[in-house]
Short mmCIF file of C-alpha atoms and ligand atoms in Angstrom, two decimals:
data_model
loop_
_atom_site.label_atom_id
_atom_site.label_comp_id
_atom_site.label_asym_id
_atom_site.label_seq_id
_atom_site.Cartn_x
_atom_site.Cartn_y
_atom_site.Cartn_z
CA MET J 879 -165.86 94.27 -223.13
CA ASN J 880 -167.15 90.67 -223.82
CA GLU J 881 -165.31 88.37 -225.69
CA GLU J 882 -166.46 88.87 -228.08
CA LEU J 883 -166.79 92.42 -228.40
CA SER J 884 -163.45 92.69 -227.57
CA ASN J 885 -161.31 90.77 -230.25
CA LEU J 886 -164.08 92.48 -233.18
CA PHE J 887 -161.86 96.16 -230.67
CA ASN J 888 -158.38 94.17 -231.63
CA ALA J 889 -159.46 93.08 -234.90
CA ILE J 890 -160.20 96.54 -236.36
CA LEU J 891 -157.40 97.80 -234.32
CA GLU J 892 -154.55 96.00 -236.40
CA GLY J 893 -156.46 96.17 -239.44
CA ASP J 894 -156.60 92.75 -239.34
CA MET J 895 -159.82 92.61 -241.87
CA PRO J 896 -160.63 88.83 -242.38
CA SER J 897 -160.49 88.63 -237.99
CA ALA J 898 -162.81 91.89 -237.56
CA GLN J 899 -165.06 90.32 -240.27
CA SER J 900 -165.03 86.34 -238.19
CA ALA J 901 -165.26 88.88 -235.18
CA ALA J 902 -168.46 90.67 -236.40
CA GLN J 903 -169.78 87.28 -237.10
CA ALA J 904 -169.27 85.97 -233.94
CA ALA J 905 -170.56 88.71 -232.27
CA LEU J 906 -173.94 88.81 -233.93
CA ASP J 907 -174.37 85.02 -233.76
CA ALA J 908 -174.29 85.22 -230.38
CA GLY J 909 -176.48 87.34 -230.32
CA LEU J 910 -175.21 90.84 -229.13
CA ASP J 911 -177.38 93.71 -229.88
CA PRO J 912 -175.60 95.48 -233.51
CA GLY J 913 -175.79 98.57 -232.26
CA LEU J 914 -173.81 97.21 -229.11
CA ILE J 915 -171.92 95.96 -231.96
CA LEU J 916 -170.99 99.26 -232.86
CA SER J 917 -170.50 101.48 -230.98
CA ASP J 918 -168.44 99.16 -228.73
CA GLY J 919 -166.49 96.96 -230.87
CA MET J 920 -166.01 99.17 -233.48
CA ILE J 921 -166.45 103.07 -233.35
CA ALA J 922 -164.07 102.36 -230.12
CA ALA J 923 -161.69 101.26 -232.05
CA MET J 924 -161.19 103.77 -234.48
CA LYS J 925 -161.13 106.00 -231.75
CA GLU J 926 -158.62 104.25 -230.41
CA VAL J 927 -156.77 103.78 -233.40
CA GLY J 928 -157.10 107.73 -233.49
CA ARG J 929 -155.77 108.36 -230.47
CA ARG J 930 -152.43 106.45 -231.08
CA PHE J 931 -151.78 108.78 -234.81
CA GLU J 932 -152.22 111.79 -232.24
CA ASP J 933 -149.68 110.23 -230.05
CA GLY J 934 -147.65 109.08 -233.06
CA ASP J 935 -147.59 105.30 -232.53
CA TYR J 936 -149.45 104.39 -235.81
CA PHE J 937 -149.79 106.32 -239.23
CA VAL J 938 -151.27 106.97 -242.52
CA PRO J 939 -151.40 103.49 -243.30
CA GLU J 940 -152.02 102.24 -240.68
CA MET J 941 -155.45 103.83 -240.41
CA LEU J 942 -156.26 102.93 -243.57
CA ILE J 943 -156.04 99.61 -242.49
CA SER J 944 -158.18 99.56 -239.46
CA ALA J 945 -160.60 101.99 -241.68
CA ARG J 946 -160.83 99.10 -243.96
CA ALA J 947 -161.39 96.44 -241.24
CA MET J 948 -163.58 98.06 -239.91
CA GLN J 949 -166.01 98.91 -243.51
CA ALA J 950 -165.77 94.99 -243.75
CA GLY J 951 -167.32 94.28 -240.77
CA LEU J 952 -169.53 96.86 -241.13
CA ILE J 953 -171.13 94.92 -244.04
CA LEU J 954 -171.43 92.10 -242.43
CA LEU J 955 -173.92 94.41 -239.65
CA LYS J 956 -175.46 96.61 -242.70
CA PRO J 957 -178.86 94.43 -242.53
CA HIS J 958 -178.93 94.00 -239.08
CA LEU J 959 -178.73 98.21 -238.96
CA GLN J 960 -181.71 98.40 -241.52
CA SER J 961 -185.49 97.64 -240.10
CA GLY J 962 -186.54 97.61 -243.80
CA ASN J 963 -190.61 97.71 -244.35
CA VAL J 964 -190.28 101.33 -244.05
CA LYS J 965 -192.48 103.74 -246.21
CA SER J 966 -190.69 106.78 -248.04
CA ALA J 967 -189.74 109.04 -245.67
CA GLY J 968 -187.95 111.88 -247.99
CA LYS J 969 -184.76 112.15 -250.10
CA VAL J 970 -181.29 113.35 -248.97
CA ALA J 971 -178.30 114.35 -250.95
CA ILE J 972 -175.45 113.03 -248.18
CA GLY J 973 -171.43 113.31 -249.06
CA THR J 974 -168.05 114.16 -247.27
CA VAL J 975 -167.76 117.92 -248.24
CA LYS J 976 -164.35 118.48 -250.19
CA GLY J 977 -161.06 118.63 -248.82
CA ASP J 978 -161.93 115.77 -246.79
CA LEU J 979 -161.92 111.88 -248.22
CA HIS J 980 -162.99 110.01 -244.90
CA ASP J 981 -166.65 108.45 -245.08
CA ILE J 982 -167.07 106.35 -242.13
CA GLY J 983 -169.83 108.06 -240.37
CA LYS J 984 -170.46 109.71 -243.36
CA ASN J 985 -171.51 105.58 -244.69
CA LEU J 986 -173.50 105.18 -241.82
CA VAL J 987 -175.47 108.10 -241.37
CA ALA J 988 -176.26 107.05 -244.52
CA LEU J 989 -176.77 103.15 -243.88
CA MET J 990 -179.14 104.52 -240.85
CA LEU J 991 -180.91 107.19 -243.31
CA GLU J 992 -182.28 104.48 -245.11
CA GLY J 993 -182.99 102.41 -243.00
CA ALA J 994 -185.06 104.82 -241.59
CA GLY J 995 -187.16 105.18 -245.01
CA PHE J 996 -185.08 107.41 -246.54
CA GLU J 997 -184.01 107.33 -250.37
CA VAL J 998 -180.09 108.16 -250.32
CA ILE J 999 -177.93 109.95 -253.33
CA ASP J 1000 -174.22 109.02 -251.60
CA LEU J 1001 -172.35 112.40 -253.20
CA GLY J 1002 -169.78 110.28 -251.95
CA THR J 1003 -165.86 111.83 -250.52
CA ASP J 1004 -164.18 115.08 -251.33
CA ALA J 1005 -167.37 116.50 -252.93
CA ALA J 1006 -167.46 120.18 -253.81
CA PRO J 1007 -169.98 122.20 -253.07
CA ASP J 1008 -171.84 122.60 -256.84
CA VAL J 1009 -172.48 118.63 -256.64
CA PHE J 1010 -174.43 118.98 -252.95
CA VAL J 1011 -175.87 122.53 -255.55
CA LYS J 1012 -177.02 119.67 -258.40
CA ALA J 1013 -178.18 117.52 -256.40
CA ALA J 1014 -180.31 119.86 -254.62
CA GLN J 1015 -182.16 120.75 -258.37
CA GLU J 1016 -182.59 116.95 -259.00
CA GLY J 1017 -184.57 117.02 -256.52
CA ALA J 1018 -182.95 116.67 -252.63
CA GLN J 1019 -185.13 117.73 -249.97
CA LEU J 1020 -181.93 117.19 -247.40
CA ILE J 1021 -178.66 117.72 -247.74
CA GLY J 1022 -176.62 116.28 -245.42
CA MET J 1023 -172.41 116.88 -245.19
CA SER J 1024 -169.44 115.05 -243.12
CA ALA J 1025 -166.01 116.50 -242.17
CA LEU J 1026 -163.95 115.33 -239.80
CA LEU J 1027 -161.08 117.88 -239.89
CA THR J 1028 -160.92 121.27 -239.10
CA THR J 1029 -159.83 122.28 -242.37
CA THR J 1030 -162.20 121.01 -244.25
CA MET J 1031 -165.00 122.47 -241.64
CA ASN J 1032 -165.00 125.34 -243.62
CA SER J 1033 -165.94 123.97 -246.57
CA MET J 1034 -169.34 123.48 -245.40
CA ASP J 1035 -170.29 126.92 -245.24
CA MET J 1036 -168.79 127.47 -248.56
CA THR J 1037 -171.48 124.45 -249.25
CA ILE J 1038 -174.01 126.36 -248.05
CA GLN J 1039 -172.82 130.08 -249.71
CA SER J 1040 -173.11 128.09 -252.89
CA LEU J 1041 -177.08 126.52 -251.89
CA LYS J 1042 -177.33 130.13 -251.80
CA ASN J 1043 -176.19 132.19 -254.54
CA ALA J 1044 -178.16 128.87 -256.25
CA GLY J 1045 -181.30 130.58 -255.13
CA LEU J 1046 -181.71 127.01 -253.75
CA ARG J 1047 -181.60 127.16 -249.56
CA ASP J 1048 -185.20 127.22 -249.11
CA ASN J 1049 -185.60 124.79 -250.93
CA VAL J 1050 -183.63 122.32 -248.90
CA LYS J 1051 -183.33 121.39 -245.47
CA ILE J 1052 -179.60 121.50 -243.73
CA ILE J 1053 -178.09 118.64 -241.74
CA VAL J 1054 -173.97 118.36 -240.57
CA GLY J 1055 -172.00 116.10 -238.61
CA GLY J 1056 -168.18 114.66 -238.28
CA ALA J 1057 -166.03 114.46 -234.97
CA PRO J 1058 -164.52 118.37 -235.07
CA VAL J 1059 -168.58 119.72 -235.72
CA THR J 1060 -170.61 120.90 -232.96
CA GLN J 1061 -173.87 123.20 -232.47
CA GLU J 1062 -172.70 126.24 -232.33
CA PHE J 1063 -170.54 126.34 -235.67
CA ALA J 1064 -173.55 124.42 -237.66
CA ALA J 1065 -175.69 127.63 -236.24
CA LYS J 1066 -172.66 130.16 -237.59
CA ILE J 1067 -172.90 128.52 -241.16
CA GLY J 1068 -176.74 129.37 -240.71
CA ALA J 1069 -177.42 124.79 -240.51
CA ASP J 1070 -180.42 123.39 -240.08
CA GLY J 1071 -179.24 120.98 -237.28
CA PHE J 1072 -176.43 119.16 -236.17
CA ALA J 1073 -175.77 115.37 -235.32
CA PRO J 1074 -173.14 114.02 -233.05
CA ASP J 1075 -173.88 110.10 -234.78
CA ALA J 1076 -175.81 108.23 -236.96
CA SER J 1077 -179.27 107.92 -235.15
CA ARG J 1078 -179.06 111.24 -233.83
CA ALA J 1079 -179.12 112.25 -237.49
CA VAL J 1080 -182.18 110.08 -238.23
CA THR J 1081 -184.24 111.45 -235.58
CA LEU J 1082 -183.12 115.06 -236.35
CA ALA J 1083 -183.39 114.71 -240.24
CA GLN J 1084 -187.10 112.92 -239.56
CA SER J 1085 -187.63 115.50 -237.16
CA LEU J 1086 -187.21 118.49 -240.10
CA LEU J 1087 -188.79 116.63 -243.54
CA GLU J 1088 -191.59 117.17 -240.82
CA LYS J 1089 -191.98 120.07 -240.26
CO1 B1M F 758 -157.95 110.38 -240.20
N1 B1M F 758 -158.12 112.04 -239.06
N2 B1M F 758 -156.90 112.24 -242.06
N3 B1M F 758 -157.87 109.21 -241.46
N4 B1M F 758 -158.83 109.48 -238.89
C1 B1M F 758 -159.17 111.81 -238.27
C2 B1M F 758 -160.60 112.62 -237.92
C3 B1M F 758 -158.07 112.71 -237.06
C4 B1M F 758 -159.29 113.25 -235.64
C5 B1M F 758 -156.77 111.93 -236.54
C6 B1M F 758 -156.15 112.69 -235.50
O1 B1M F 758 -155.20 113.14 -235.19
N5 B1M F 758 -156.35 111.70 -234.06
C7 B1M F 758 -157.20 113.41 -237.33
C8 B1M F 758 -157.87 115.46 -238.10
C9 B1M F 758 -157.07 116.27 -236.46
C10 B1M F 758 -158.19 117.32 -237.36
O2 B1M F 758 -158.95 117.64 -238.73
N6 B1M F 758 -158.27 118.35 -235.99
C11 B1M F 758 -157.03 112.89 -238.80
C12 B1M F 758 -156.01 113.52 -239.69
C13 B1M F 758 -154.72 114.77 -239.56
C14 B1M F 758 -156.29 112.72 -241.81
C15 B1M F 758 -154.57 113.22 -242.09
C16 B1M F 758 -154.58 114.69 -242.30
C17 B1M F 758 -153.26 112.75 -242.31
C18 B1M F 758 -152.46 112.92 -242.98
O3 B1M F 758 -152.23 112.41 -244.37
N7 B1M F 758 -151.42 113.80 -242.93
C19 B1M F 758 -155.35 112.58 -243.28
C20 B1M F 758 -156.58 114.13 -244.27
C21 B1M F 758 -157.17 113.13 -245.53
C22 B1M F 758 -157.98 113.66 -246.50
O4 B1M F 758 -159.76 113.79 -245.99
N8 B1M F 758 -157.73 114.84 -246.85
C23 B1M F 758 -156.16 111.57 -243.18
C24 B1M F 758 -156.29 110.44 -243.29
C25 B1M F 758 -157.38 109.27 -243.27
C26 B1M F 758 -157.45 108.57 -243.85
C27 B1M F 758 -158.01 107.95 -244.58
C28 B1M F 758 -155.75 107.10 -243.49
C29 B1M F 758 -158.27 107.42 -242.83
C30 B1M F 758 -159.70 107.23 -243.18
C31 B1M F 758 -160.40 105.63 -244.64
C32 B1M F 758 -161.69 106.45 -244.57
O5 B1M F 758 -163.09 107.12 -243.66
N9 B1M F 758 -163.00 105.71 -246.08
C33 B1M F 758 -158.94 107.98 -241.65
C34 B1M F 758 -158.62 108.44 -240.31
C35 B1M F 758 -159.63 106.25 -239.88
C36 B1M F 758 -159.31 108.39 -239.14
C37 B1M F 758 -159.95 107.85 -237.94
C38 B1M F 758 -158.42 107.36 -237.21
C39 B1M F 758 -160.96 107.47 -237.87
C40 B1M F 758 -161.61 108.13 -238.21
C41 B1M F 758 -163.79 107.63 -238.50
O6 B1M F 758 -163.82 106.75 -239.24
N10 B1M F 758 -163.96 107.62 -237.26
C42 B1M F 758 -159.49 110.37 -236.93
C43 B1M F 758 -159.93 109.61 -235.41
C44 B1M F 758 -160.94 110.10 -235.30
O7 B1M F 758 -162.46 110.09 -235.46
N11 B1M F 758 -161.44 109.53 -233.58
C45 B1M F 758 -158.97 110.68 -237.86
C46 B1M F 758 -165.32 106.36 -237.30
C47 B1M F 758 -166.55 106.95 -237.28
C48 B1M F 758 -167.73 106.13 -237.41
O8 B1M F 758 -166.87 107.91 -236.05
O9 B1M F 758 -166.44 110.01 -238.97
O10 B1M F 758 -166.91 110.59 -236.59
P1 B1M F 758 -167.12 109.30 -237.46
O11 B1M F 758 -168.33 109.03 -237.99
C49 B1M F 758 -169.34 109.19 -236.84
C50 B1M F 758 -170.14 111.37 -236.55
O12 B1M F 758 -169.90 112.24 -235.73
C51 B1M F 758 -171.41 110.77 -237.02
O13 B1M F 758 -171.98 109.91 -236.90
C52 B1M F 758 -170.52 109.05 -237.14
C53 B1M F 758 -171.33 107.75 -236.54
O14 B1M F 758 -171.99 108.39 -234.75
N12 B1M F 758 -171.34 112.07 -238.38
C54 B1M F 758 -172.85 112.42 -238.77
C55 B1M F 758 -170.30 111.53 -238.68
N13 B1M F 758 -170.56 112.29 -240.01
C56 B1M F 758 -171.85 112.67 -239.49
C57 B1M F 758 -172.96 114.23 -240.72
C58 B1M F 758 -173.87 114.15 -240.11
C59 B1M F 758 -174.35 113.48 -239.11
C60 B1M F 758 -174.06 113.29 -238.42
O15 B1M F 758 -175.09 114.92 -240.44
C61 B1M F 758 -174.69 114.70 -242.38
#
């Protein structure tokens, strides 16, 4: 890994927000591809944070300060990840499902969708099924749900049931994602698609709304 990326990776791992910002800026100034900065400098660091948490070397406070450092770096990257100058591709409501507070992945998907020209309504974290139902009632064409915990994946199922109960299931396309979510799970709960990362979420949203 080159020096700029390695500095960014370490700053996020240490939860050092100012250093994460300056390292992200240095990586941009060095002309590195923003997608590479994101994947190899930032997402890779968060994976390592997760590994350390699993091993008992990191605890919740460390995860939290690393997440804050990543988000601070991401603000600098944001304009470079969005292409701008694109026509509206559709209205998307995206949230992290009930019981789940992880929002970095969801924010990244939202950011990339915005960059691809979608109008994005951010439903935040811990979003209950009725919050998604309300968004569908208000005209969202695509519902995006994110879950990072195996225990909250079931909230995706509950949300789809709520959309069905409200008679709205056929009005919207539904995509799901997040570390524990799989294509098989998406099919099982009746979602229209699964994406393993933010850029593939954009491609999926585009293909679903084109149909
Ligand atoms: Co939490 N946490 N956490 N955590 N945390 C995980 C998820 C965990 C895997 C860590 C571990 O054990 N290795 C583990 C879950 C285990 C499990 O369920 N099997 C875990 C746990 C246990 C917990 C708590 C229960 C800890 C506790 O309190 N004892 C607790 C739960 C709180 C709650 O939600 N109710 C908790 C809390 C937290 C913090 C608040 C401290 C913090 C979150 C801060 C924040 O988000 N603002 C946190 C963090 C940072 C993590 C890890 C380390 C990093 C997550 C992350 O941001 N990754 C995580 C370990 C890991 O994931 N390896 C972990 C980077 C992000 C870019 O990736 O979110 O996967 P990701 O998003 C990707 C794709 O998944 C995809 O695209 C994104 C970009 O490529 N994607 C979508 C995501 N959503 C999508 C939606 C789509 C499409 C694609 O369509 C709509």
